[in-house]
PDB file of C-alpha atoms in Angstrom:
ATOM      1  CA  MET A  11      28.897  24.910  32.161  1.00  0.00           C
ATOM      2  CA  ILE A  12      27.243  28.126  33.345  1.00  0.00           C
ATOM      3  CA  ALA A  13      28.430  27.415  36.880  1.00  0.00           C
ATOM      4  CA  PHE A  14      31.933  28.343  35.745  1.00  0.00           C
ATOM      5  CA  ALA A  15      30.874  31.892  34.906  1.00  0.00           C
ATOM      6  CA  PRO A  16      30.503  34.766  37.397  1.00  0.00           C
ATOM      7  CA  ALA A  17      27.040  36.232  37.918  1.00  0.00           C
ATOM      8  CA  GLY A  18      25.869  38.374  35.024  1.00  0.00           C
ATOM      9  CA  TYR A  19      27.665  36.366  32.358  1.00  0.00           C
ATOM     10  CA  GLY A  20      25.730  35.123  29.327  1.00  0.00           C
ATOM     11  CA  THR A  21      26.115  31.853  27.395  1.00  0.00           C
ATOM     12  CA  ASN A  22      28.972  33.130  25.220  1.00  0.00           C
ATOM     13  CA  ASP A  23      30.676  34.624  28.295  1.00  0.00           C
ATOM     14  CA  SER A  24      30.372  31.241  30.036  1.00  0.00           C
ATOM     15  CA  CYS A  25      32.143  29.500  27.182  1.00  0.00           C
ATOM     16  CA  LEU A  26      34.926  32.121  27.212  1.00  0.00           C
ATOM     17  CA  CYS A  27      35.195  31.878  30.979  1.00  0.00           C
ATOM     18  CA  LEU A  28      35.627  28.099  30.734  1.00  0.00           C
ATOM     19  CA  VAL A  29      38.690  28.542  28.540  1.00  0.00           C
ATOM     20  CA  VAL A  30      40.202  30.877  31.158  1.00  0.00           C
ATOM     21  CA  VAL A  31      39.439  28.412  33.955  1.00  0.00           C
ATOM     22  CA  LEU A  32      41.070  25.564  32.049  1.00  0.00           C
ATOM     23  CA  SER A  33      44.195  27.604  31.468  1.00  0.00           C
ATOM     24  CA  GLU A  34      44.420  28.438  35.188  1.00  0.00           C
ATOM     25  CA  CYS A  35      43.998  24.780  36.129  1.00  0.00           C
ATOM     26  CA  GLU A  36      47.438  24.064  34.693  1.00  0.00           C
ATOM     27  CA  SER A  37      49.091  25.700  37.692  1.00  0.00           C
ATOM     28  CA  VAL A  38      47.255  23.543  40.226  1.00  0.00           C
ATOM     29  CA  ILE A  39      47.419  20.170  38.489  1.00  0.00           C
ATOM     30  CA  ALA A  40      50.573  18.353  39.550  1.00  0.00           C
ATOM     31  CA  ASN A  41      50.849  16.096  36.557  1.00  0.00           C
ATOM     32  CA  ARG A  42      51.324  18.385  33.531  1.00  0.00           C
ATOM     33  CA  LYS A  43      51.089  15.515  31.070  1.00  0.00           C
ATOM     34  CA  THR A  44      47.727  14.449  32.481  1.00  0.00           C
ATOM     35  CA  PHE A  45      46.417  17.996  32.125  1.00  0.00           C
ATOM     36  CA  LEU A  46      47.581  18.228  28.519  1.00  0.00           C
ATOM     37  CA  VAL A  47      45.778  14.972  27.732  1.00  0.00           C
ATOM     38  CA  ILE A  48      42.449  15.690  29.414  1.00  0.00           C
ATOM     39  CA  SER A  49      42.085  19.434  28.822  1.00  0.00           C
ATOM     40  CA  PRO A  50      41.279  19.170  25.078  1.00  0.00           C
ATOM     41  CA  LEU A  51      38.656  16.528  25.871  1.00  0.00           C
ATOM     42  CA  ILE A  52      37.033  18.663  28.577  1.00  0.00           C
ATOM     43  CA  LEU A  53      37.113  21.732  26.351  1.00  0.00           C
ATOM     44  CA  THR A  54      35.504  19.827  23.466  1.00  0.00           C
ATOM     45  CA  VAL A  55      32.657  18.602  25.678  1.00  0.00           C
ATOM     46  CA  PHE A  56      31.919  22.054  27.017  1.00  0.00           C
ATOM     47  CA  LEU A  57      32.185  23.754  23.625  1.00  0.00           C
ATOM     48  CA  CYS A  58      29.673  21.252  22.261  1.00  0.00           C
ATOM     49  CA  ALA A  59      27.359  22.158  25.122  1.00  0.00           C
ATOM     50  CA  CYS A  60      27.802  25.853  24.309  1.00  0.00           C
ATOM     51  CA  SER A  61      26.946  25.185  20.687  1.00  0.00           C
ATOM     52  CA  LYS A  62      23.809  23.269  21.639  1.00  0.00           C
ATOM     53  CA  MET A  63      22.665  26.086  23.928  1.00  0.00           C
ATOM     54  CA  ALA A  64      23.179  28.681  21.195  1.00  0.00           C
ATOM     55  CA  ASP A  65      21.103  26.534  18.837  1.00  0.00           C
ATOM     56  CA  SER A  66      18.293  25.871  21.308  1.00  0.00           C
ATOM     57  CA  LEU A  67      14.838  27.416  21.468  1.00  0.00           C
ATOM     58  CA  PRO A  68      12.953  28.568  24.573  1.00  0.00           C
ATOM     59  CA  ASN A  69      10.339  26.439  26.297  1.00  0.00           C
ATOM     60  CA  TYR A  70       7.081  28.336  26.664  1.00  0.00           C
ATOM     61  CA  ILE A  71       4.307  27.677  29.164  1.00  0.00           C
ATOM     62  CA  SER A  72       0.781  27.207  27.832  1.00  0.00           C
ATOM     63  CA  PHE A  73      -1.461  30.224  27.201  1.00  0.00           C
ATOM     64  CA  ASP A  74      -3.756  29.390  30.102  1.00  0.00           C
ATOM     65  CA  GLN A  75      -0.822  29.486  32.548  1.00  0.00           C
ATOM     66  CA  LEU A  76       0.252  33.015  31.652  1.00  0.00           C
ATOM     67  CA  ALA A  77      -0.250  35.685  34.316  1.00  0.00           C
ATOM     68  CA  GLU A  78      -3.159  38.073  33.978  1.00  0.00           C
ATOM     69  CA  GLY A  79      -2.085  41.219  32.158  1.00  0.00           C
ATOM     70  CA  TYR A  80       0.724  39.418  30.320  1.00  0.00           C
ATOM     71  CA  GLY A  81       2.032  41.840  27.681  1.00  0.00           C
ATOM     72  CA  VAL A  82       4.872  43.015  25.462  1.00  0.00           C
ATOM     73  CA  GLU A  83       7.556  43.299  28.144  1.00  0.00           C
ATOM     74  CA  ASP A  84       6.696  39.864  29.515  1.00  0.00           C
ATOM     75  CA  ALA A  85       6.851  38.336  26.030  1.00  0.00           C
ATOM     76  CA  ALA A  86      10.257  39.885  25.384  1.00  0.00           C
ATOM     77  CA  ALA A  87      11.540  38.568  28.730  1.00  0.00           C
ATOM     78  CA  ASP A  88      10.278  35.095  27.778  1.00  0.00           C
ATOM     79  CA  ASP A  89      12.262  35.145  24.505  1.00  0.00           C
ATOM     80  CA  CYS A  90       9.223  35.435  22.273  1.00  0.00           C
ATOM     81  CA  VAL A  91       9.484  37.039  18.834  1.00  0.00           C
ATOM     82  CA  VAL A  92       7.842  40.387  19.566  1.00  0.00           C
ATOM     83  CA  PHE A  93       6.283  42.907  17.188  1.00  0.00           C
ATOM     84  CA  ILE A  94       4.786  46.317  17.901  1.00  0.00           C
ATOM     85  CA  ASP A  95       2.788  47.699  14.981  1.00  0.00           C
ATOM     86  CA  SER A  96       4.500  45.295  12.557  1.00  0.00           C
ATOM     87  CA  LYS A  97       8.000  46.257  13.698  1.00  0.00           C
ATOM     88  CA  LEU A  98      10.216  43.587  15.220  1.00  0.00           C
ATOM     89  CA  ILE A  99      11.480  44.739  18.625  1.00  0.00           C
ATOM     90  CA  SER A 100      12.760  41.496  20.159  1.00  0.00           C
ATOM     91  CA  GLY A 101      13.564  37.874  19.366  1.00  0.00           C
ATOM     92  CA  GLU A 102      15.292  38.104  15.981  1.00  0.00           C
ATOM     93  CA  ASP A 103      17.826  35.403  16.904  1.00  0.00           C
ATOM     94  CA  VAL A 104      15.066  33.161  18.223  1.00  0.00           C
ATOM     95  CA  TRP A 105      13.206  33.476  14.925  1.00  0.00           C
ATOM     96  CA  LYS A 106      16.336  32.750  12.867  1.00  0.00           C
ATOM     97  CA  THR A 107      17.006  29.642  14.956  1.00  0.00           C
ATOM     98  CA  PHE A 108      13.452  28.418  14.380  1.00  0.00           C
ATOM     99  CA  VAL A 109      13.676  28.954  10.617  1.00  0.00           C
ATOM    100  CA  THR A 110      17.049  27.212  10.432  1.00  0.00           C
ATOM    101  CA  LYS A 111      15.764  24.191  12.330  1.00  0.00           C
ATOM    102  CA  ALA A 112      12.605  23.987  10.223  1.00  0.00           C
ATOM    103  CA  GLU A 113      14.671  24.161   7.029  1.00  0.00           C
ATOM    104  CA  LYS A 114      16.647  21.170   8.332  1.00  0.00           C
ATOM    105  CA  LYS A 115      13.308  19.433   9.057  1.00  0.00           C
ATOM    106  CA  GLN A 116      14.011  19.343  12.789  1.00  0.00           C
ATOM    107  CA  SER A 117      11.085  19.551  15.201  1.00  0.00           C
ATOM    108  CA  CYS A 118      10.923  23.026  16.731  1.00  0.00           C
ATOM    109  CA  SER A 119       8.560  25.686  18.016  1.00  0.00           C
ATOM    110  CA  VAL A 120       8.498  29.439  18.603  1.00  0.00           C
ATOM    111  CA  ARG A 121       6.091  31.918  20.182  1.00  0.00           C
ATOM    112  CA  ILE A 122       5.279  35.201  18.424  1.00  0.00           C
ATOM    113  CA  ALA A 123       3.741  38.208  20.186  1.00  0.00           C
ATOM    114  CA  ASN A 124       1.956  41.014  18.349  1.00  0.00           C
ATOM    115  CA  TYR A 125       0.815  44.327  19.783  1.00  0.00           C
ATOM    116  CA  ILE A 126      -1.254  46.802  17.750  1.00  0.00           C
ATOM    117  CA  SER A 127      -1.154  50.150  19.510  1.00  0.00           C
ATOM    118  CA  THR A 128      -4.114  51.742  17.725  1.00  0.00           C
ATOM    119  CA  ASP A 129      -6.447  49.123  19.201  1.00  0.00           C
ATOM    120  CA  SER A 130      -4.401  48.246  22.304  1.00  0.00           C
ATOM    121  CA  TYR A 131      -4.614  44.740  20.896  1.00  0.00           C
ATOM    122  CA  PHE A 132      -2.186  42.026  22.038  1.00  0.00           C
ATOM    123  CA  PHE A 133      -2.152  38.366  21.041  1.00  0.00           C
ATOM    124  CA  LEU A 134       0.211  35.414  20.934  1.00  0.00           C
ATOM    125  CA  THR A 135       0.848  32.856  18.231  1.00  0.00           C
ATOM    126  CA  ASP A 136       2.562  29.513  18.748  1.00  0.00           C
ATOM    127  CA  LEU A 137       4.184  28.153  15.604  1.00  0.00           C
ATOM    128  CA  SER A 138       5.638  24.660  15.479  1.00  0.00           C
ATOM    129  CA  TYR A 139       7.183  22.371  12.896  1.00  0.00           C
ATOM    130  CA  GLU A 140       6.855  18.616  13.206  1.00  0.00           C
ATOM    131  CA  SER A 141       6.369  15.656  10.891  1.00  0.00           C
ATOM    132  CA  SER A 142       6.653  17.816   7.744  1.00  0.00           C
ATOM    133  CA  PHE A 143       3.875  20.196   8.828  1.00  0.00           C
ATOM    134  CA  PHE A 144       3.738  23.677  10.325  1.00  0.00           C
ATOM    135  CA  ARG A 145       1.070  24.127  12.966  1.00  0.00           C
ATOM    136  CA  VAL A 146      -0.211  27.447  14.237  1.00  0.00           C
ATOM    137  CA  ASN A 147      -2.190  28.058  17.409  1.00  0.00           C
ATOM    138  CA  THR A 148      -3.116  31.499  18.754  1.00  0.00           C
ATOM    139  CA  SER A 149      -4.103  32.781  22.179  1.00  0.00           C
ATOM    140  CA  GLU A 150      -7.514  33.526  20.668  1.00  0.00           C
ATOM    141  CA  GLY A 151      -8.168  29.936  19.674  1.00  0.00           C
ATOM    142  CA  THR A 152      -7.252  30.042  15.985  1.00  0.00           C
ATOM    143  CA  TYR A 153      -5.676  26.809  14.809  1.00  0.00           C
ATOM    144  CA  GLY A 154      -4.301  25.658  11.465  1.00  0.00           C
ATOM    145  CA  GLU A 155      -1.929  23.261   9.757  1.00  0.00           C
ATOM    146  CA  TYR A 156       0.135  24.053   6.666  1.00  0.00           C
ATOM    147  CA  LYS A 157       2.794  22.372   4.577  1.00  0.00           C
ATOM    148  CA  TYR A 158       5.083  25.325   3.853  1.00  0.00           C
ATOM    149  CA  LEU A 159       6.489  28.476   5.426  1.00  0.00           C
ATOM    150  CA  ASN A 160       7.222  30.842   2.545  1.00  0.00           C
ATOM    151  CA  HIS A 161       9.366  33.968   2.810  1.00  0.00           C
ATOM    152  CA  TYR A 162       8.530  37.168   0.912  1.00  0.00           C
ATOM    153  CA  GLU A 163      10.183  40.598   0.900  1.00  0.00           C
ATOM    154  CA  ILE A 164       7.837  43.222  -0.486  1.00  0.00           C
ATOM    155  CA  ASN A 165       8.870  46.766  -1.397  1.00  0.00           C
ATOM    156  CA  ILE A 166       6.296  49.304  -0.242  1.00  0.00           C
ATOM    157  CA  LYS A 167       5.418  51.634  -3.117  1.00  0.00           C
ATOM    158  CA  ASP A 168       4.631  54.654  -0.939  1.00  0.00           C
ATOM    159  CA  GLY A 169       8.113  54.853   0.528  1.00  0.00           C
ATOM    160  CA  ASP A 170      11.441  53.167   1.008  1.00  0.00           C
ATOM    161  CA  SER A 171      10.132  50.575   3.450  1.00  0.00           C
ATOM    162  CA  VAL A 172      10.259  46.839   2.989  1.00  0.00           C
ATOM    163  CA  ARG A 173       7.736  44.393   4.399  1.00  0.00           C
ATOM    164  CA  ASP A 174       9.421  41.174   5.441  1.00  0.00           C
ATOM    165  CA  LEU A 175       6.846  38.365   5.510  1.00  0.00           C
ATOM    166  CA  TYR A 176       6.724  34.711   6.446  1.00  0.00           C
ATOM    167  CA  ILE A 177       3.421  33.175   5.388  1.00  0.00           C
ATOM    168  CA  LEU A 178       2.142  29.672   6.026  1.00  0.00           C
ATOM    169  CA  VAL A 179       0.723  28.186   2.820  1.00  0.00           C
ATOM    170  CA  ASP A 180      -0.316  24.858   1.356  1.00  0.00           C
ATOM    171  CA  LYS A 181       1.172  25.680  -2.044  1.00  0.00           C
ATOM    172  CA  GLU A 182       4.966  25.860  -2.129  1.00  0.00           C
ATOM    173  CA  ASP A 183       5.236  27.996  -5.285  1.00  0.00           C
ATOM    174  CA  ALA A 184       2.491  30.466  -4.294  1.00  0.00           C
ATOM    175  CA  THR A 185       3.457  34.025  -5.171  1.00  0.00           C
ATOM    176  CA  TYR A 186       2.630  36.919  -2.886  1.00  0.00           C
ATOM    177  CA  ASP A 187       0.344  38.378  -5.563  1.00  0.00           C
ATOM    178  CA  ALA A 188      -1.554  35.105  -5.767  1.00  0.00           C
ATOM    179  CA  ILE A 189      -1.932  35.017  -1.995  1.00  0.00           C
ATOM    180  CA  GLN A 190      -3.224  38.603  -1.969  1.00  0.00           C
ATOM    181  CA  LYS A 191      -5.783  37.746  -4.650  1.00  0.00           C
ATOM    182  CA  SER A 192      -6.894  34.727  -2.667  1.00  0.00           C
ATOM    183  CA  TRP A 193      -7.639  36.991   0.317  1.00  0.00           C
ATOM    184  CA  ALA A 194      -9.972  39.079  -1.832  1.00  0.00           C
ATOM    185  CA  SER A 195     -11.580  36.107  -3.564  1.00  0.00           C
ATOM    186  CA  SER A 196     -15.205  35.115  -2.936  1.00  0.00           C
ATOM    187  CA  VAL A 197     -14.044  31.493  -3.012  1.00  0.00           C
ATOM    188  CA  PRO A 198     -12.979  30.290   0.456  1.00  0.00           C
ATOM    189  CA  ASN A 199      -9.210  30.870   0.702  1.00  0.00           C
ATOM    190  CA  GLY A 200      -9.255  31.724  -3.016  1.00  0.00           C
ATOM    191  CA  GLY A 201      -7.765  28.303  -3.598  1.00  0.00           C
ATOM    192  CA  ILE A 202      -4.675  29.095  -1.466  1.00  0.00           C
ATOM    193  CA  ALA A 203      -4.881  28.501   2.269  1.00  0.00           C
ATOM    194  CA  SER A 204      -2.528  30.917   4.018  1.00  0.00           C
ATOM    195  CA  TYR A 205      -1.717  32.540   7.354  1.00  0.00           C
ATOM    196  CA  ILE A 206       0.758  35.362   8.084  1.00  0.00           C
ATOM    197  CA  VAL A 207       2.897  34.502  11.108  1.00  0.00           C
ATOM    198  CA  TYR A 208       5.687  37.066  10.745  1.00  0.00           C
ATOM    199  CA  SER A 209       5.323  40.592   9.374  1.00  0.00           C
ATOM    200  CA  ASN A 210       8.135  43.087   9.903  1.00  0.00           C
ATOM    201  CA  MET A 211       8.410  46.574   8.397  1.00  0.00           C
ATOM    202  CA  TYR A 212      11.862  48.078   7.997  1.00  0.00           C
TER     203      TYR A 212
END
């Protein structure tokens, strides 16, 4: 499909370009009736391919294969979901695709990159959904398995900002307040196992 598009065209441009190519083919195909029969079929096949590409997720290489000095710009180029100081700078569509697939209980995975400027601290998190479980694995060796990915939008009292959170939990109806209390509890996990995978301030 992409071969039909000139250099510099994206996926959507390729699909548009295909329609133009098909329309031009009419002038070079001798049998007009044949063209009218096969062109809708060809167009349908290629549009389905376009749809699948738009709904796909990137394939990421393993942490130990990443180049030395791998950082924010590299992560953005690799279609990771990238945050700098809890602000999303790249990969919003990739994240939305992952969430949509997980909601449909389709196997999927996404890589999240976080950079904290105050500490010059950069780390990666791989999040996957498979067999009714979310699994998290970080570049620092943290690993966990959770049943739910809960979404919370929290208004920040000291301003007009909103904190958009996706938190892995083992309790589907866990409130954000309950999760916060569990973090401060002397009981391990405070009774609610949780892990923040997405935190965006806007």
